[in-house]
Amino acid sequence: MRKFISQQMPNSSFIIGDAGGTGTQWRLVSNGVIDQFTTVGFNAYTHSLNELKEDIGRVFGNKIEKNIPVFFYAAGVDTPQQQKEVKSSLIEIFGDDLYVENDLVGVARSLCGKKEGNVCILGTGANACYYDGKSVNKVGASLGFILGDEGSGAYLGKKLLTQLFRDQLSSDIIDIFQKEFDLTSHEVIQRIYDKPLPNQYLASFAPFIYNHRNHPDVYKLIYKSFEDFFAAFFHRSDYSSKAYHFSGSIAYYFSDTLRQLGNDKGILISNIIESPIARLVLYHQEND
């Protein structure tokens, strides 16, 4: 836990949670003092709310104030029914003043405030929307790591493993990979199909990809994955000429390649941040 003092609106109190597949970042703002917490991740399609609730209780302890606004942004909360289920589960912890939204809403508010733009998430998973300054409008279905999530950490890991075990990469990068991981295709398939959170397992190869991003084969893999992202989410968009804003670890750490693709394709890429949480604090201080 880390604590620091906010200079803006010192009398405001609220809680923000930003949940993705790998982790959930929290900010507890109480009279200008901001506490930072991290709990397990949550995606409405792949994770257990019970596990998240247990971790919240363990990490927060007695720091949760009742009757202050709580804004919870989570991956996979795509329907009113999912919002209702998440809210009804978390309300016993936080109280009635709880607002549950899709993580795209949080990223849009963080990156654009009340201005319009194309808002994109590239982390463990992938998602995108057009934001008109008030609400988000989906431009394409994410579909999860099996059917979609183009450009995400899981997608990069999947492409790396597919090309590696099909001998579609040069021998030197295959040798480097096997010296580090020593894996067979059988072991990978077992891990993906027999154990929980296969999307996180696939995304766990992103650091290897990052460390070898200048290798021609790896660079090509990254570049093509980002091409696939734009093709999947924005191929029919009426807003493709608007600026693109990105959040997520993959967008952040591979920003050089992402911006190069933008330059090559005439795509206006504006902000790229690793996490929306800090800007979300400012947004809610200024707007609530």
PDB file of C-alpha atoms in Angstrom:
ATOM      1  CA  MET A   1       0.000   0.000   0.000  1.00  0.00           C
ATOM      2  CA  ARG A   2       1.222   3.481  -0.861  1.00  0.00           C
ATOM      3  CA  LYS A   3      -0.181   6.790   0.342  1.00  0.00           C
ATOM      4  CA  PHE A   4       0.170  10.350  -0.943  1.00  0.00           C
ATOM      5  CA  ILE A   5      -1.625  13.665  -0.682  1.00  0.00           C
ATOM      6  CA  SER A   6      -3.841  15.068  -3.413  1.00  0.00           C
ATOM      7  CA  GLN A   7      -3.897  18.847  -3.772  1.00  0.00           C
ATOM      8  CA  GLN A   8      -7.226  18.958  -5.609  1.00  0.00           C
ATOM      9  CA  MET A   9     -10.610  19.022  -3.868  1.00  0.00           C
ATOM     10  CA  PRO A  10      -9.242  17.918  -0.476  1.00  0.00           C
ATOM     11  CA  ASN A  11     -12.686  17.253   0.988  1.00  0.00           C
ATOM     12  CA  SER A  12     -13.790  14.705  -1.636  1.00  0.00           C
ATOM     13  CA  SER A  13     -14.031  11.029  -0.701  1.00  0.00           C
ATOM     14  CA  PHE A  14     -14.604   8.088  -3.052  1.00  0.00           C
ATOM     15  CA  ILE A  15     -13.190   4.730  -4.144  1.00  0.00           C
ATOM     16  CA  ILE A  16     -12.174   3.736  -7.682  1.00  0.00           C
ATOM     17  CA  GLY A  17     -11.436   0.214  -8.867  1.00  0.00           C
ATOM     18  CA  ASP A  18     -10.044  -0.610 -12.313  1.00  0.00           C
ATOM     19  CA  ALA A  19     -10.160  -4.348 -12.978  1.00  0.00           C
ATOM     20  CA  GLY A  20      -8.469  -6.232 -15.789  1.00  0.00           C
ATOM     21  CA  GLY A  21      -7.549  -9.826 -16.420  1.00  0.00           C
ATOM     22  CA  THR A  22      -4.251  -9.675 -14.527  1.00  0.00           C
ATOM     23  CA  GLY A  23      -4.999  -7.361 -11.590  1.00  0.00           C
ATOM     24  CA  THR A  24      -7.294  -4.743 -10.091  1.00  0.00           C
ATOM     25  CA  GLN A  25      -5.937  -1.333  -9.119  1.00  0.00           C
ATOM     26  CA  TRP A  26      -7.745   0.624  -6.417  1.00  0.00           C
ATOM     27  CA  ARG A  27      -7.619   4.197  -5.194  1.00  0.00           C
ATOM     28  CA  LEU A  28      -9.274   5.124  -1.906  1.00  0.00           C
ATOM     29  CA  VAL A  29      -9.605   8.901  -1.747  1.00  0.00           C
ATOM     30  CA  SER A  30     -10.482  10.255   1.694  1.00  0.00           C
ATOM     31  CA  ASN A  31     -10.346  14.001   2.315  1.00  0.00           C
ATOM     32  CA  GLY A  32      -7.488  14.441  -0.136  1.00  0.00           C
ATOM     33  CA  VAL A  33      -5.424  11.477   1.074  1.00  0.00           C
ATOM     34  CA  ILE A  34      -5.104   8.750  -1.554  1.00  0.00           C
ATOM     35  CA  ASP A  35      -4.383   5.132  -0.609  1.00  0.00           C
ATOM     36  CA  GLN A  36      -3.339   2.713  -3.351  1.00  0.00           C
ATOM     37  CA  PHE A  37      -4.205  -0.984  -3.335  1.00  0.00           C
ATOM     38  CA  THR A  38      -3.864  -3.903  -5.735  1.00  0.00           C
ATOM     39  CA  THR A  39      -6.021  -7.039  -5.668  1.00  0.00           C
ATOM     40  CA  VAL A  40      -6.518 -10.005  -7.973  1.00  0.00           C
ATOM     41  CA  GLY A  41      -7.847  -9.324 -11.440  1.00  0.00           C
ATOM     42  CA  PHE A  42     -11.411  -9.655 -12.597  1.00  0.00           C
ATOM     43  CA  ASN A  43     -13.077 -10.240 -15.943  1.00  0.00           C
ATOM     44  CA  ALA A  44     -16.802 -10.956 -15.893  1.00  0.00           C
ATOM     45  CA  TYR A  45     -16.347 -13.800 -18.378  1.00  0.00           C
ATOM     46  CA  THR A  46     -13.360 -15.593 -16.884  1.00  0.00           C
ATOM     47  CA  HIS A  47     -12.941 -14.726 -13.192  1.00  0.00           C
ATOM     48  CA  SER A  48     -14.692 -15.465  -9.926  1.00  0.00           C
ATOM     49  CA  LEU A  49     -16.289 -12.611  -7.996  1.00  0.00           C
ATOM     50  CA  ASN A  50     -15.833 -14.579  -4.789  1.00  0.00           C
ATOM     51  CA  GLU A  51     -12.064 -14.582  -5.233  1.00  0.00           C
ATOM     52  CA  LEU A  52     -12.093 -10.830  -5.835  1.00  0.00           C
ATOM     53  CA  LYS A  53     -14.277 -10.208  -2.775  1.00  0.00           C
ATOM     54  CA  GLU A  54     -12.005 -12.290  -0.559  1.00  0.00           C
ATOM     55  CA  ASP A  55      -8.947 -10.413  -1.772  1.00  0.00           C
ATOM     56  CA  ILE A  56     -10.637  -7.035  -1.265  1.00  0.00           C
ATOM     57  CA  GLY A  57     -11.364  -7.976   2.345  1.00  0.00           C
ATOM     58  CA  ARG A  58      -7.803  -9.141   2.882  1.00  0.00           C
ATOM     59  CA  VAL A  59      -6.090  -6.164   1.248  1.00  0.00           C
ATOM     60  CA  PHE A  60      -8.375  -3.323   2.349  1.00  0.00           C
ATOM     61  CA  GLY A  61      -8.965  -4.521   5.898  1.00  0.00           C
ATOM     62  CA  ASN A  62     -10.951  -1.874   7.786  1.00  0.00           C
ATOM     63  CA  LYS A  63     -10.115   0.977   5.402  1.00  0.00           C
ATOM     64  CA  ILE A  64     -13.366   0.752   3.456  1.00  0.00           C
ATOM     65  CA  GLU A  65     -15.650   3.657   4.342  1.00  0.00           C
ATOM     66  CA  LYS A  66     -19.354   3.022   4.050  1.00  0.00           C
ATOM     67  CA  ASN A  67     -21.664   5.459   2.298  1.00  0.00           C
ATOM     68  CA  ILE A  68     -19.081   7.034  -0.007  1.00  0.00           C
ATOM     69  CA  PRO A  69     -19.271   6.639  -3.807  1.00  0.00           C
ATOM     70  CA  VAL A  70     -17.515   3.616  -5.302  1.00  0.00           C
ATOM     71  CA  PHE A  71     -16.773   3.511  -9.049  1.00  0.00           C
ATOM     72  CA  PHE A  72     -15.849   0.018 -10.229  1.00  0.00           C
ATOM     73  CA  TYR A  73     -14.691  -0.430 -13.825  1.00  0.00           C
ATOM     74  CA  ALA A  74     -14.227  -4.035 -14.939  1.00  0.00           C
ATOM     75  CA  ALA A  75     -13.366  -6.007 -18.055  1.00  0.00           C
ATOM     76  CA  GLY A  76     -16.165  -8.093 -19.498  1.00  0.00           C
ATOM     77  CA  VAL A  77     -19.044  -6.160 -17.920  1.00  0.00           C
ATOM     78  CA  ASP A  78     -20.812  -5.787 -21.239  1.00  0.00           C
ATOM     79  CA  THR A  79     -24.507  -6.102 -20.415  1.00  0.00           C
ATOM     80  CA  PRO A  80     -26.950  -4.624 -17.866  1.00  0.00           C
ATOM     81  CA  GLN A  81     -27.353  -8.116 -16.410  1.00  0.00           C
ATOM     82  CA  GLN A  82     -23.609  -8.418 -15.822  1.00  0.00           C
ATOM     83  CA  GLN A  83     -23.591  -4.967 -14.222  1.00  0.00           C
ATOM     84  CA  LYS A  84     -26.432  -6.033 -11.944  1.00  0.00           C
ATOM     85  CA  GLU A  85     -24.677  -9.271 -10.934  1.00  0.00           C
ATOM     86  CA  VAL A  86     -21.387  -7.563 -10.139  1.00  0.00           C
ATOM     87  CA  LYS A  87     -23.096  -4.765  -8.224  1.00  0.00           C
ATOM     88  CA  SER A  88     -25.260  -7.117  -6.163  1.00  0.00           C
ATOM     89  CA  SER A  89     -22.167  -9.096  -5.204  1.00  0.00           C
ATOM     90  CA  LEU A  90     -19.954  -6.146  -4.264  1.00  0.00           C
ATOM     91  CA  ILE A  91     -22.637  -4.048  -2.588  1.00  0.00           C
ATOM     92  CA  GLU A  92     -22.265  -6.000   0.663  1.00  0.00           C
ATOM     93  CA  ILE A  93     -18.663  -4.762   0.842  1.00  0.00           C
ATOM     94  CA  PHE A  94     -19.006  -1.192  -0.366  1.00  0.00           C
ATOM     95  CA  GLY A  95     -22.611  -0.254   0.336  1.00  0.00           C
ATOM     96  CA  ASP A  96     -25.371   1.084  -1.896  1.00  0.00           C
ATOM     97  CA  ASP A  97     -23.501   4.002  -3.486  1.00  0.00           C
ATOM     98  CA  LEU A  98     -21.802   1.692  -5.996  1.00  0.00           C
ATOM     99  CA  TYR A  99     -21.468   2.240  -9.746  1.00  0.00           C
ATOM    100  CA  VAL A 100     -20.339  -0.589 -12.021  1.00  0.00           C
ATOM    101  CA  GLU A 101     -19.178   0.074 -15.576  1.00  0.00           C
ATOM    102  CA  ASN A 102     -17.250  -1.656 -18.344  1.00  0.00           C
ATOM    103  CA  ASP A 103     -13.510  -0.925 -18.269  1.00  0.00           C
ATOM    104  CA  LEU A 104     -13.841   0.885 -21.601  1.00  0.00           C
ATOM    105  CA  VAL A 105     -15.895   3.563 -19.851  1.00  0.00           C
ATOM    106  CA  GLY A 106     -13.102   4.068 -17.332  1.00  0.00           C
ATOM    107  CA  VAL A 107     -10.426   4.264 -19.998  1.00  0.00           C
ATOM    108  CA  ALA A 108     -12.535   6.685 -22.053  1.00  0.00           C
ATOM    109  CA  ARG A 109     -13.077   8.989 -19.081  1.00  0.00           C
ATOM    110  CA  SER A 110      -9.412   8.749 -18.192  1.00  0.00           C
ATOM    111  CA  LEU A 111      -8.010   9.468 -21.641  1.00  0.00           C
ATOM    112  CA  CYS A 112     -10.633  11.763 -23.140  1.00  0.00           C
ATOM    113  CA  GLY A 113     -12.472  13.367 -20.256  1.00  0.00           C
ATOM    114  CA  LYS A 114     -15.471  14.903 -21.992  1.00  0.00           C
ATOM    115  CA  LYS A 115     -13.959  14.981 -25.479  1.00  0.00           C
ATOM    116  CA  GLU A 116     -14.542  12.489 -28.265  1.00  0.00           C
ATOM    117  CA  GLY A 117     -12.091   9.903 -29.582  1.00  0.00           C
ATOM    118  CA  ASN A 118     -11.425   6.266 -30.343  1.00  0.00           C
ATOM    119  CA  VAL A 119     -10.569   4.479 -27.100  1.00  0.00           C
ATOM    120  CA  CYS A 120      -8.583   1.243 -27.100  1.00  0.00           C
ATOM    121  CA  ILE A 121      -7.412  -1.281 -24.526  1.00  0.00           C
ATOM    122  CA  LEU A 122      -4.415  -3.520 -25.200  1.00  0.00           C
ATOM    123  CA  GLY A 123      -3.513  -5.476 -22.077  1.00  0.00           C
ATOM    124  CA  THR A 124      -4.069  -9.143 -21.310  1.00  0.00           C
ATOM    125  CA  GLY A 125      -7.119  -8.765 -23.550  1.00  0.00           C
ATOM    126  CA  ALA A 126      -8.230  -6.207 -26.129  1.00  0.00           C
ATOM    127  CA  ASN A 127     -11.238  -3.967 -26.602  1.00  0.00           C
ATOM    128  CA  ALA A 128     -12.163  -0.729 -28.344  1.00  0.00           C
ATOM    129  CA  CYS A 129     -14.934   1.818 -28.721  1.00  0.00           C
ATOM    130  CA  TYR A 130     -15.804   5.254 -29.997  1.00  0.00           C
ATOM    131  CA  TYR A 131     -16.412   7.716 -27.150  1.00  0.00           C
ATOM    132  CA  ASP A 132     -18.530  10.771 -27.856  1.00  0.00           C
ATOM    133  CA  GLY A 133     -17.575  12.554 -24.658  1.00  0.00           C
ATOM    134  CA  LYS A 134     -20.432  11.040 -22.654  1.00  0.00           C
ATOM    135  CA  SER A 135     -20.962   7.408 -23.605  1.00  0.00           C
ATOM    136  CA  VAL A 136     -19.081   4.600 -25.321  1.00  0.00           C
ATOM    137  CA  ASN A 137     -20.140   2.980 -28.576  1.00  0.00           C
ATOM    138  CA  LYS A 138     -18.654  -0.392 -29.381  1.00  0.00           C
ATOM    139  CA  VAL A 139     -17.003  -0.575 -32.783  1.00  0.00           C
ATOM    140  CA  GLY A 140     -16.325  -4.323 -32.762  1.00  0.00           C
ATOM    141  CA  ALA A 141     -16.757  -7.354 -30.528  1.00  0.00           C
ATOM    142  CA  SER A 142     -13.770  -8.324 -28.385  1.00  0.00           C
ATOM    143  CA  LEU A 143     -14.772 -12.033 -28.427  1.00  0.00           C
ATOM    144  CA  GLY A 144     -12.203 -13.126 -25.846  1.00  0.00           C
ATOM    145  CA  PHE A 145      -8.797 -14.714 -26.308  1.00  0.00           C
ATOM    146  CA  ILE A 146     -10.000 -17.784 -28.248  1.00  0.00           C
ATOM    147  CA  LEU A 147     -11.983 -15.961 -30.924  1.00  0.00           C
ATOM    148  CA  GLY A 148     -10.510 -12.472 -30.786  1.00  0.00           C
ATOM    149  CA  ASP A 149      -8.537 -10.136 -28.510  1.00  0.00           C
ATOM    150  CA  GLU A 150      -6.344  -9.169 -31.457  1.00  0.00           C
ATOM    151  CA  GLY A 151      -3.235  -7.218 -30.453  1.00  0.00           C
ATOM    152  CA  SER A 152      -3.480  -8.189 -26.785  1.00  0.00           C
ATOM    153  CA  GLY A 153      -0.926  -9.933 -24.591  1.00  0.00           C
ATOM    154  CA  ALA A 154      -2.815 -13.208 -24.949  1.00  0.00           C
ATOM    155  CA  TYR A 155      -2.918 -12.754 -28.723  1.00  0.00           C
ATOM    156  CA  LEU A 156       0.819 -12.035 -28.928  1.00  0.00           C
ATOM    157  CA  GLY A 157       1.562 -15.100 -26.812  1.00  0.00           C
ATOM    158  CA  LYS A 158      -0.701 -17.259 -28.945  1.00  0.00           C
ATOM    159  CA  LYS A 159       0.940 -16.081 -32.151  1.00  0.00           C
ATOM    160  CA  LEU A 160       4.421 -16.608 -30.731  1.00  0.00           C
ATOM    161  CA  LEU A 161       3.686 -20.179 -29.664  1.00  0.00           C
ATOM    162  CA  THR A 162       1.868 -21.017 -32.891  1.00  0.00           C
ATOM    163  CA  GLN A 163       4.715 -19.804 -35.080  1.00  0.00           C
ATOM    164  CA  LEU A 164       7.347 -21.364 -32.840  1.00  0.00           C
ATOM    165  CA  PHE A 165       5.900 -24.880 -32.802  1.00  0.00           C
ATOM    166  CA  ARG A 166       5.185 -24.729 -36.536  1.00  0.00           C
ATOM    167  CA  ASP A 167       8.799 -23.718 -37.239  1.00  0.00           C
ATOM    168  CA  GLN A 168       7.677 -20.421 -38.730  1.00  0.00           C
ATOM    169  CA  LEU A 169      10.320 -18.500 -36.764  1.00  0.00           C
ATOM    170  CA  SER A 170      14.034 -18.506 -37.464  1.00  0.00           C
ATOM    171  CA  SER A 171      16.089 -21.103 -35.605  1.00  0.00           C
ATOM    172  CA  ASP A 172      17.990 -18.569 -33.500  1.00  0.00           C
ATOM    173  CA  ILE A 173      14.874 -17.146 -31.811  1.00  0.00           C
ATOM    174  CA  ILE A 174      13.465 -20.648 -31.323  1.00  0.00           C
ATOM    175  CA  ASP A 175      16.701 -21.673 -29.596  1.00  0.00           C
ATOM    176  CA  ILE A 176      16.615 -18.584 -27.366  1.00  0.00           C
ATOM    177  CA  PHE A 177      13.018 -19.331 -26.426  1.00  0.00           C
ATOM    178  CA  GLN A 178      13.678 -22.970 -25.607  1.00  0.00           C
ATOM    179  CA  LYS A 179      16.731 -22.143 -23.494  1.00  0.00           C
ATOM    180  CA  GLU A 180      14.475 -19.937 -21.389  1.00  0.00           C
ATOM    181  CA  PHE A 181      11.289 -22.016 -21.271  1.00  0.00           C
ATOM    182  CA  ASP A 182      12.108 -25.584 -22.461  1.00  0.00           C
ATOM    183  CA  LEU A 183       8.545 -26.319 -23.581  1.00  0.00           C
ATOM    184  CA  THR A 184       6.931 -28.852 -25.873  1.00  0.00           C
ATOM    185  CA  SER A 185       3.730 -28.239 -27.774  1.00  0.00           C
ATOM    186  CA  HIS A 186       2.100 -31.000 -25.701  1.00  0.00           C
ATOM    187  CA  GLU A 187       2.965 -29.199 -22.459  1.00  0.00           C
ATOM    188  CA  VAL A 188       1.581 -25.925 -23.785  1.00  0.00           C
ATOM    189  CA  ILE A 189      -1.670 -27.511 -24.945  1.00  0.00           C
ATOM    190  CA  GLN A 190      -2.103 -29.229 -21.569  1.00  0.00           C
ATOM    191  CA  ARG A 191      -1.514 -25.973 -19.732  1.00  0.00           C
ATOM    192  CA  ILE A 192      -4.008 -24.078 -21.878  1.00  0.00           C
ATOM    193  CA  TYR A 193      -6.805 -26.644 -21.761  1.00  0.00           C
ATOM    194  CA  ASP A 194      -6.387 -28.237 -18.329  1.00  0.00           C
ATOM    195  CA  LYS A 195      -5.557 -25.322 -16.023  1.00  0.00           C
ATOM    196  CA  PRO A 196      -7.314 -22.057 -15.149  1.00  0.00           C
ATOM    197  CA  LEU A 197      -6.739 -18.645 -16.731  1.00  0.00           C
ATOM    198  CA  PRO A 198      -5.186 -19.744 -20.041  1.00  0.00           C
ATOM    199  CA  ASN A 199      -5.399 -16.165 -21.318  1.00  0.00           C
ATOM    200  CA  GLN A 200      -3.024 -15.049 -18.572  1.00  0.00           C
ATOM    201  CA  TYR A 201      -0.699 -17.925 -19.396  1.00  0.00           C
ATOM    202  CA  LEU A 202      -0.543 -16.872 -23.033  1.00  0.00           C
ATOM    203  CA  ALA A 203       0.012 -13.237 -22.030  1.00  0.00           C
ATOM    204  CA  SER A 204       2.878 -14.314 -19.743  1.00  0.00           C
ATOM    205  CA  PHE A 205       5.065 -14.643 -22.849  1.00  0.00           C
ATOM    206  CA  ALA A 206       4.751 -10.908 -23.570  1.00  0.00           C
ATOM    207  CA  PRO A 207       7.942 -10.067 -21.596  1.00  0.00           C
ATOM    208  CA  PHE A 208       9.906 -12.484 -23.811  1.00  0.00           C
ATOM    209  CA  ILE A 209       8.430 -10.824 -26.886  1.00  0.00           C
ATOM    210  CA  TYR A 210       9.314  -7.408 -25.493  1.00  0.00           C
ATOM    211  CA  ASN A 211      12.900  -8.427 -24.681  1.00  0.00           C
ATOM    212  CA  HIS A 212      13.389  -9.659 -28.260  1.00  0.00           C
ATOM    213  CA  ARG A 213      11.222  -7.079 -30.023  1.00  0.00           C
ATOM    214  CA  ASN A 214      14.105  -5.981 -32.256  1.00  0.00           C
ATOM    215  CA  HIS A 215      14.520  -9.442 -33.740  1.00  0.00           C
ATOM    216  CA  PRO A 216      13.052  -9.260 -37.284  1.00  0.00           C
ATOM    217  CA  ASP A 217      10.664 -12.187 -36.779  1.00  0.00           C
ATOM    218  CA  VAL A 218       9.440 -10.906 -33.430  1.00  0.00           C
ATOM    219  CA  TYR A 219       9.037  -7.351 -34.682  1.00  0.00           C
ATOM    220  CA  LYS A 220       6.986  -8.662 -37.607  1.00  0.00           C
ATOM    221  CA  LEU A 221       4.799 -10.641 -35.189  1.00  0.00           C
ATOM    222  CA  ILE A 222       4.133  -7.552 -33.051  1.00  0.00           C
ATOM    223  CA  TYR A 223       3.453  -5.303 -36.028  1.00  0.00           C
ATOM    224  CA  LYS A 224       1.070  -7.825 -37.619  1.00  0.00           C
ATOM    225  CA  SER A 225      -0.775  -8.282 -34.315  1.00  0.00           C
ATOM    226  CA  PHE A 226      -1.444  -4.552 -34.154  1.00  0.00           C
ATOM    227  CA  GLU A 227      -2.580  -4.590 -37.785  1.00  0.00           C
ATOM    228  CA  ASP A 228      -4.989  -7.357 -36.811  1.00  0.00           C
ATOM    229  CA  PHE A 229      -6.294  -5.203 -33.961  1.00  0.00           C
ATOM    230  CA  PHE A 230      -7.243  -2.300 -36.221  1.00  0.00           C
ATOM    231  CA  ALA A 231      -8.687  -4.662 -38.826  1.00  0.00           C
ATOM    232  CA  ALA A 232     -10.816  -6.416 -36.217  1.00  0.00           C
ATOM    233  CA  PHE A 233     -12.198  -3.391 -34.399  1.00  0.00           C
ATOM    234  CA  PHE A 234     -12.208  -0.477 -36.830  1.00  0.00           C
ATOM    235  CA  HIS A 235     -12.647  -1.937 -40.321  1.00  0.00           C
ATOM    236  CA  ARG A 236     -16.221  -0.605 -40.561  1.00  0.00           C
ATOM    237  CA  SER A 237     -15.989   2.295 -38.166  1.00  0.00           C
ATOM    238  CA  ASP A 238     -17.393   5.688 -39.084  1.00  0.00           C
ATOM    239  CA  TYR A 239     -14.909   7.240 -36.680  1.00  0.00           C
ATOM    240  CA  SER A 240     -11.618   5.944 -38.085  1.00  0.00           C
ATOM    241  CA  SER A 241     -10.416   9.481 -38.814  1.00  0.00           C
ATOM    242  CA  LYS A 242     -10.658  10.431 -35.123  1.00  0.00           C
ATOM    243  CA  ALA A 243      -7.652  10.235 -32.799  1.00  0.00           C
ATOM    244  CA  TYR A 244      -6.890   6.908 -31.138  1.00  0.00           C
ATOM    245  CA  HIS A 245      -6.119   6.700 -27.419  1.00  0.00           C
ATOM    246  CA  PHE A 246      -4.661   3.572 -25.827  1.00  0.00           C
ATOM    247  CA  SER A 247      -4.412   2.114 -22.352  1.00  0.00           C
ATOM    248  CA  GLY A 248      -2.861  -1.166 -21.202  1.00  0.00           C
ATOM    249  CA  SER A 249       0.521  -2.740 -20.683  1.00  0.00           C
ATOM    250  CA  ILE A 250       0.865  -4.020 -24.254  1.00  0.00           C
ATOM    251  CA  ALA A 251       0.066  -0.648 -25.811  1.00  0.00           C
ATOM    252  CA  TYR A 252       2.405   1.067 -23.347  1.00  0.00           C
ATOM    253  CA  TYR A 253       5.456  -1.182 -23.633  1.00  0.00           C
ATOM    254  CA  PHE A 254       5.130  -1.713 -27.370  1.00  0.00           C
ATOM    255  CA  SER A 255       4.224   1.915 -28.051  1.00  0.00           C
ATOM    256  CA  ASP A 256       7.123   2.409 -30.482  1.00  0.00           C
ATOM    257  CA  THR A 257       5.765  -0.266 -32.798  1.00  0.00           C
ATOM    258  CA  LEU A 258       2.191   0.918 -32.316  1.00  0.00           C
ATOM    259  CA  ARG A 259       3.129   4.480 -33.248  1.00  0.00           C
ATOM    260  CA  GLN A 260       5.189   3.252 -36.207  1.00  0.00           C
ATOM    261  CA  LEU A 261       2.146   1.404 -37.495  1.00  0.00           C
ATOM    262  CA  GLY A 262       0.117   4.581 -37.055  1.00  0.00           C
ATOM    263  CA  ASN A 263       2.642   6.552 -39.086  1.00  0.00           C
ATOM    264  CA  ASP A 264       2.705   3.887 -41.797  1.00  0.00           C
ATOM    265  CA  LYS A 265      -1.082   3.642 -42.076  1.00  0.00           C
ATOM    266  CA  GLY A 266      -2.028   7.268 -41.515  1.00  0.00           C
ATOM    267  CA  ILE A 267      -3.658   6.509 -38.155  1.00  0.00           C
ATOM    268  CA  LEU A 268      -3.595   9.345 -35.623  1.00  0.00           C
ATOM    269  CA  ILE A 269      -2.423   7.805 -32.345  1.00  0.00           C
ATOM    270  CA  SER A 270      -2.559  10.244 -29.454  1.00  0.00           C
ATOM    271  CA  ASN A 271      -2.293   9.211 -25.783  1.00  0.00           C
ATOM    272  CA  ILE A 272      -0.803   5.886 -24.702  1.00  0.00           C
ATOM    273  CA  ILE A 273      -0.874   5.099 -20.983  1.00  0.00           C
ATOM    274  CA  GLU A 274      -0.203   1.946 -19.012  1.00  0.00           C
ATOM    275  CA  SER A 275      -3.137   2.346 -16.642  1.00  0.00           C
ATOM    276  CA  PRO A 276      -6.127   4.719 -16.453  1.00  0.00           C
ATOM    277  CA  ILE A 277      -6.364   4.787 -12.670  1.00  0.00           C
ATOM    278  CA  ALA A 278      -4.478   8.042 -11.916  1.00  0.00           C
ATOM    279  CA  ARG A 279      -6.425  10.022 -14.499  1.00  0.00           C
ATOM    280  CA  LEU A 280      -9.664   8.466 -13.261  1.00  0.00           C
ATOM    281  CA  VAL A 281      -9.014   9.970  -9.843  1.00  0.00           C
ATOM    282  CA  LEU A 282      -8.706  13.390 -11.461  1.00  0.00           C
ATOM    283  CA  TYR A 283     -11.820  12.803 -13.565  1.00  0.00           C
ATOM    284  CA  HIS A 284     -13.977  11.981 -10.549  1.00  0.00           C
ATOM    285  CA  GLN A 285     -12.515  14.806  -8.511  1.00  0.00           C
ATOM    286  CA  GLU A 286     -13.492  17.229 -11.234  1.00  0.00           C
ATOM    287  CA  ASN A 287     -16.861  15.767 -12.235  1.00  0.00           C
ATOM    288  CA  ASP A 288     -18.519  14.249  -9.170  1.00  0.00           C
TER     289      ASP A 288
END
